[in-house]
PDB file of C-alpha atoms in Angstrom:
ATOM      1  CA  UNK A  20     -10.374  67.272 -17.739  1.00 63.00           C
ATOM      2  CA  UNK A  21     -11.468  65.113 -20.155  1.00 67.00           C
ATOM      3  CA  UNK A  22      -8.984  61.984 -21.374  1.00 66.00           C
ATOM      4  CA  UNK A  23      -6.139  62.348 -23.840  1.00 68.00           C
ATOM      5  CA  UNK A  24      -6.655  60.903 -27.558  1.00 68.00           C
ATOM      6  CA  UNK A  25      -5.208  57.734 -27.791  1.00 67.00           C
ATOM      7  CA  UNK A  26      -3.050  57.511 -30.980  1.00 74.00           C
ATOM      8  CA  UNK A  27      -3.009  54.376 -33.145  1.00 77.00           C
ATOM      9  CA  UNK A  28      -0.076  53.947 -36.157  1.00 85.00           C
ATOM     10  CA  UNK A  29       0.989  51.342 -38.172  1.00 88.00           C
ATOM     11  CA  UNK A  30       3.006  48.983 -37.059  1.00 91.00           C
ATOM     12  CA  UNK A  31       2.332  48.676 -33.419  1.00 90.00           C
ATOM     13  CA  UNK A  32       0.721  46.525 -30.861  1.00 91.00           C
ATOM     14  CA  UNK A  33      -2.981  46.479 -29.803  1.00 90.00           C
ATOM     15  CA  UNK A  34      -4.694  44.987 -27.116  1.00 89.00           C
ATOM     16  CA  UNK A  35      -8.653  43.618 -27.804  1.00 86.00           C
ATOM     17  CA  UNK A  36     -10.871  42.900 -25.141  1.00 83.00           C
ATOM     18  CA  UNK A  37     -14.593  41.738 -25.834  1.00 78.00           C
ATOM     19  CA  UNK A  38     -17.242  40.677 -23.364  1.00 78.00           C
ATOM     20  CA  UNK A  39     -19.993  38.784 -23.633  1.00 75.00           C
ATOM     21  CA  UNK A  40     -23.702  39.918 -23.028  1.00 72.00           C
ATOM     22  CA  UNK A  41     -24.658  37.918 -20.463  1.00 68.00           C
ATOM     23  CA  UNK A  42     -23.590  33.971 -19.454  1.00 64.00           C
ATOM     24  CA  UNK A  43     -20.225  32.263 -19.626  1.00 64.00           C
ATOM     25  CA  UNK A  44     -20.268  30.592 -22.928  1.00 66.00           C
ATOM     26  CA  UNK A  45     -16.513  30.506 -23.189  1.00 69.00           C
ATOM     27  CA  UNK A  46     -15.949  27.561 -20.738  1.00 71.00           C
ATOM     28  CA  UNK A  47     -12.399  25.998 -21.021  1.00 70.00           C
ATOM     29  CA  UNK A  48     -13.430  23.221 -23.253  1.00 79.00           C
ATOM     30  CA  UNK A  49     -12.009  21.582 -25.929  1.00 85.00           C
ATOM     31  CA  UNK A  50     -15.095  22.093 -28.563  1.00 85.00           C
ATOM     32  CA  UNK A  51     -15.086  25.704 -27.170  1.00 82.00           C
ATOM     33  CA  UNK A  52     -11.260  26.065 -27.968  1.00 85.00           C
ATOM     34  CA  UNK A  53     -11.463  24.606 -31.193  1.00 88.00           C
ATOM     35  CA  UNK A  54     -14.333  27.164 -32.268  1.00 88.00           C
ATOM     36  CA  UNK A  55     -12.247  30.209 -30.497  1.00 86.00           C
ATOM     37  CA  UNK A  56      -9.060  28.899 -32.891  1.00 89.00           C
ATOM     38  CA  UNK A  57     -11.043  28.179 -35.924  1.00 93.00           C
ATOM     39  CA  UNK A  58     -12.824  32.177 -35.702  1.00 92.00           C
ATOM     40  CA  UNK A  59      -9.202  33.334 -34.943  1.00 92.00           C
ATOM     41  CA  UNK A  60      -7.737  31.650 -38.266  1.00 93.00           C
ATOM     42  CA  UNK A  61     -11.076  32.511 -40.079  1.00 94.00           C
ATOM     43  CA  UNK A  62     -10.338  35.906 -39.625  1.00 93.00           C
ATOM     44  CA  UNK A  63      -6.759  36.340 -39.766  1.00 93.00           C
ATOM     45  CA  UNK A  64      -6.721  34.597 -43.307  1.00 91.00           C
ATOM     46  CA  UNK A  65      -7.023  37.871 -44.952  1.00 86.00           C
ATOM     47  CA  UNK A  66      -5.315  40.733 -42.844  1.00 90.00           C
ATOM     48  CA  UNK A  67      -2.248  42.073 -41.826  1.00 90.00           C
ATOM     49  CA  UNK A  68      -2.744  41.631 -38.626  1.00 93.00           C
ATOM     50  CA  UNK A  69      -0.702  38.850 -36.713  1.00 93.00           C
ATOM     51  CA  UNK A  70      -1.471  36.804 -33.421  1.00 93.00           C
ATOM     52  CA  UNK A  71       0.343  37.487 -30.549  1.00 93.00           C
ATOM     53  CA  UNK A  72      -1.275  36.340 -27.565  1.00 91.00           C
ATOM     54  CA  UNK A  73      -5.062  35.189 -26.692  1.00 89.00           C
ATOM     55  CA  UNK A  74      -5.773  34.670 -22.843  1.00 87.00           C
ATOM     56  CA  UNK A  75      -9.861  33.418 -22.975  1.00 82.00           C
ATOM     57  CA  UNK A  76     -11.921  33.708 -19.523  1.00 81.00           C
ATOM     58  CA  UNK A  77     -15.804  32.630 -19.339  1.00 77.00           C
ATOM     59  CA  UNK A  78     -17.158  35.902 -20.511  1.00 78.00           C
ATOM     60  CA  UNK A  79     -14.710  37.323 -22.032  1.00 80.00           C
ATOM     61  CA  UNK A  80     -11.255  37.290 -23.601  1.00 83.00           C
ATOM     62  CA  UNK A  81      -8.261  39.299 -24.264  1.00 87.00           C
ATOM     63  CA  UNK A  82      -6.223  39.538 -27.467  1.00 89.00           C
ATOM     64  CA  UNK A  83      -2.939  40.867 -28.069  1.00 92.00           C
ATOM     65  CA  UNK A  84      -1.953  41.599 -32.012  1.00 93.00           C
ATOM     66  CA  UNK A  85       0.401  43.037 -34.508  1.00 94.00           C
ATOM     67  CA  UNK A  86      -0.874  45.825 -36.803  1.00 92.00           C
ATOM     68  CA  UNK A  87       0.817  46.772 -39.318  1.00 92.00           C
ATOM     69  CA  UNK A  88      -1.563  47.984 -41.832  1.00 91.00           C
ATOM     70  CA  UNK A  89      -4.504  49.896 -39.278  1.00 89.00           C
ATOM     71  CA  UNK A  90      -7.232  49.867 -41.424  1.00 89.00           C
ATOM     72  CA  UNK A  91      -7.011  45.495 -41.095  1.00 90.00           C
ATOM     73  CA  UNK A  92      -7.482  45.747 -37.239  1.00 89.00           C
ATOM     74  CA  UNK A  93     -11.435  46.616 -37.445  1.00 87.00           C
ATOM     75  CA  UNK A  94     -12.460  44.590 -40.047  1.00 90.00           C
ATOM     76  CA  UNK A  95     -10.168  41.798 -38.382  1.00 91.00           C
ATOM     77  CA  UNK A  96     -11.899  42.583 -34.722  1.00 88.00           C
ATOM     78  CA  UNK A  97     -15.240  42.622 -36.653  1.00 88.00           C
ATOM     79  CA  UNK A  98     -14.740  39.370 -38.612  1.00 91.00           C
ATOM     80  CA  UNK A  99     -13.843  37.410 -35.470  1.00 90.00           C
ATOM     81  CA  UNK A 100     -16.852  38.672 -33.305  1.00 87.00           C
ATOM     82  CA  UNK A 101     -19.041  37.868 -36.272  1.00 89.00           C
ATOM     83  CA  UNK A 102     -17.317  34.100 -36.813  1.00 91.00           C
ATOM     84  CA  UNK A 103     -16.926  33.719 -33.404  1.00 87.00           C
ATOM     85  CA  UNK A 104     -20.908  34.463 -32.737  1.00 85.00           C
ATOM     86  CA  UNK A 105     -22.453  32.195 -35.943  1.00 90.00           C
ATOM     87  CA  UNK A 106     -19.664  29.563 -34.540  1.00 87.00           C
ATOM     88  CA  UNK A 107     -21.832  29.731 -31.225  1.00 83.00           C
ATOM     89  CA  UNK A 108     -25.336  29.736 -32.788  1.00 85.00           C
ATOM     90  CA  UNK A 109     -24.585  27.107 -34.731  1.00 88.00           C
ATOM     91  CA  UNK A 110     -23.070  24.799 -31.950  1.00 83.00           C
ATOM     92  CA  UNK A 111     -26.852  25.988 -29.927  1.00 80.00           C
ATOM     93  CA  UNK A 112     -28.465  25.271 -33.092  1.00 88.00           C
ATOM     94  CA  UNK A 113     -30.545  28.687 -32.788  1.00 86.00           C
ATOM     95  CA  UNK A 114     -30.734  31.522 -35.585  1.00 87.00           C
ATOM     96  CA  UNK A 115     -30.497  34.746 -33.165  1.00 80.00           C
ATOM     97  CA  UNK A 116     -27.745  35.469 -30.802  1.00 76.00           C
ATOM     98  CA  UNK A 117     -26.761  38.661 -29.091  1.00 74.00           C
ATOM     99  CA  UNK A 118     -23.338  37.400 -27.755  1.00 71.00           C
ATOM    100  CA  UNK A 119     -21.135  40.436 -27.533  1.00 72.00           C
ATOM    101  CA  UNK A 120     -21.871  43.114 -25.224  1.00 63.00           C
ATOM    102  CA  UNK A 121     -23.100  46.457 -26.136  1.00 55.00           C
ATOM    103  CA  UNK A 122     -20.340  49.003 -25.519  1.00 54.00           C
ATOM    104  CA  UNK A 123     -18.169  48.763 -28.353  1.00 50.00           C
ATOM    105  CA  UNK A 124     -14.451  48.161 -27.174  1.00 53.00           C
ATOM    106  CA  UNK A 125     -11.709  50.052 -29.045  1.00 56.00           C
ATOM    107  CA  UNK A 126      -8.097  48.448 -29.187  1.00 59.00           C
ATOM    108  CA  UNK A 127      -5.568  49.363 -27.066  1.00 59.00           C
ATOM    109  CA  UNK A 128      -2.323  50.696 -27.997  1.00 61.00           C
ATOM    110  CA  UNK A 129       0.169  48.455 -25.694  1.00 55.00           C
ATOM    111  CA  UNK A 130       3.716  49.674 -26.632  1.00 48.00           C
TER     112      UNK A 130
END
């Protein structure tokens, strides 16, 4: 039996979980915070989407948000991976990066 659509609606919760490739590049440092906050705000500037919660490991992180416009929450999820990763290849001072992993998470509903 296969599983059960998962049903997404405005105004609702969402949990986002991304991990990394390969590495721990998200090592509790300052500098690394800074760049986590700054992708956060980056991408959050334009959405509906509000900031609940963030909990950030080594490879990957966990975000909880508020949706209340759906069609926000990819092109917020895709505009912090995207800030988050040029953030990183700047900081390495490289032009490629593969940072994310390849499976493609989908959010979570939570509530």
């Amino acid at each position: 039996m296969g599983r059960p659509y998962r049903k997404y609606q405005n105004y609702s919760v969402y949990e986002l979980t991304i991990r990394t490739k390969t590495g721990l590049p998200f090592v509790t440092r300052p500098l690394i915070e800074l760049l986590i906050k700054s992708a956060l705000a980056r991408a959050l500037r334009d959405t509906t989407v509000t900031l609940c919660h963030i909990v950030t490991m080594g490879n990957h992180y966990h975000i909880l948000v508020f949706v209340e416009d759906l069609n926000d929450l990819p092109l917020f999820h895709g505009r912090f991976k995207k800030n988050l990763t040029d953030y990183t290849k700047k900081l390495l001072g490289i032009d490629y990066l593969h940072l994310q992993g390849t499976r493609p998470s989908r959010p979570n509903p939570r509530f």
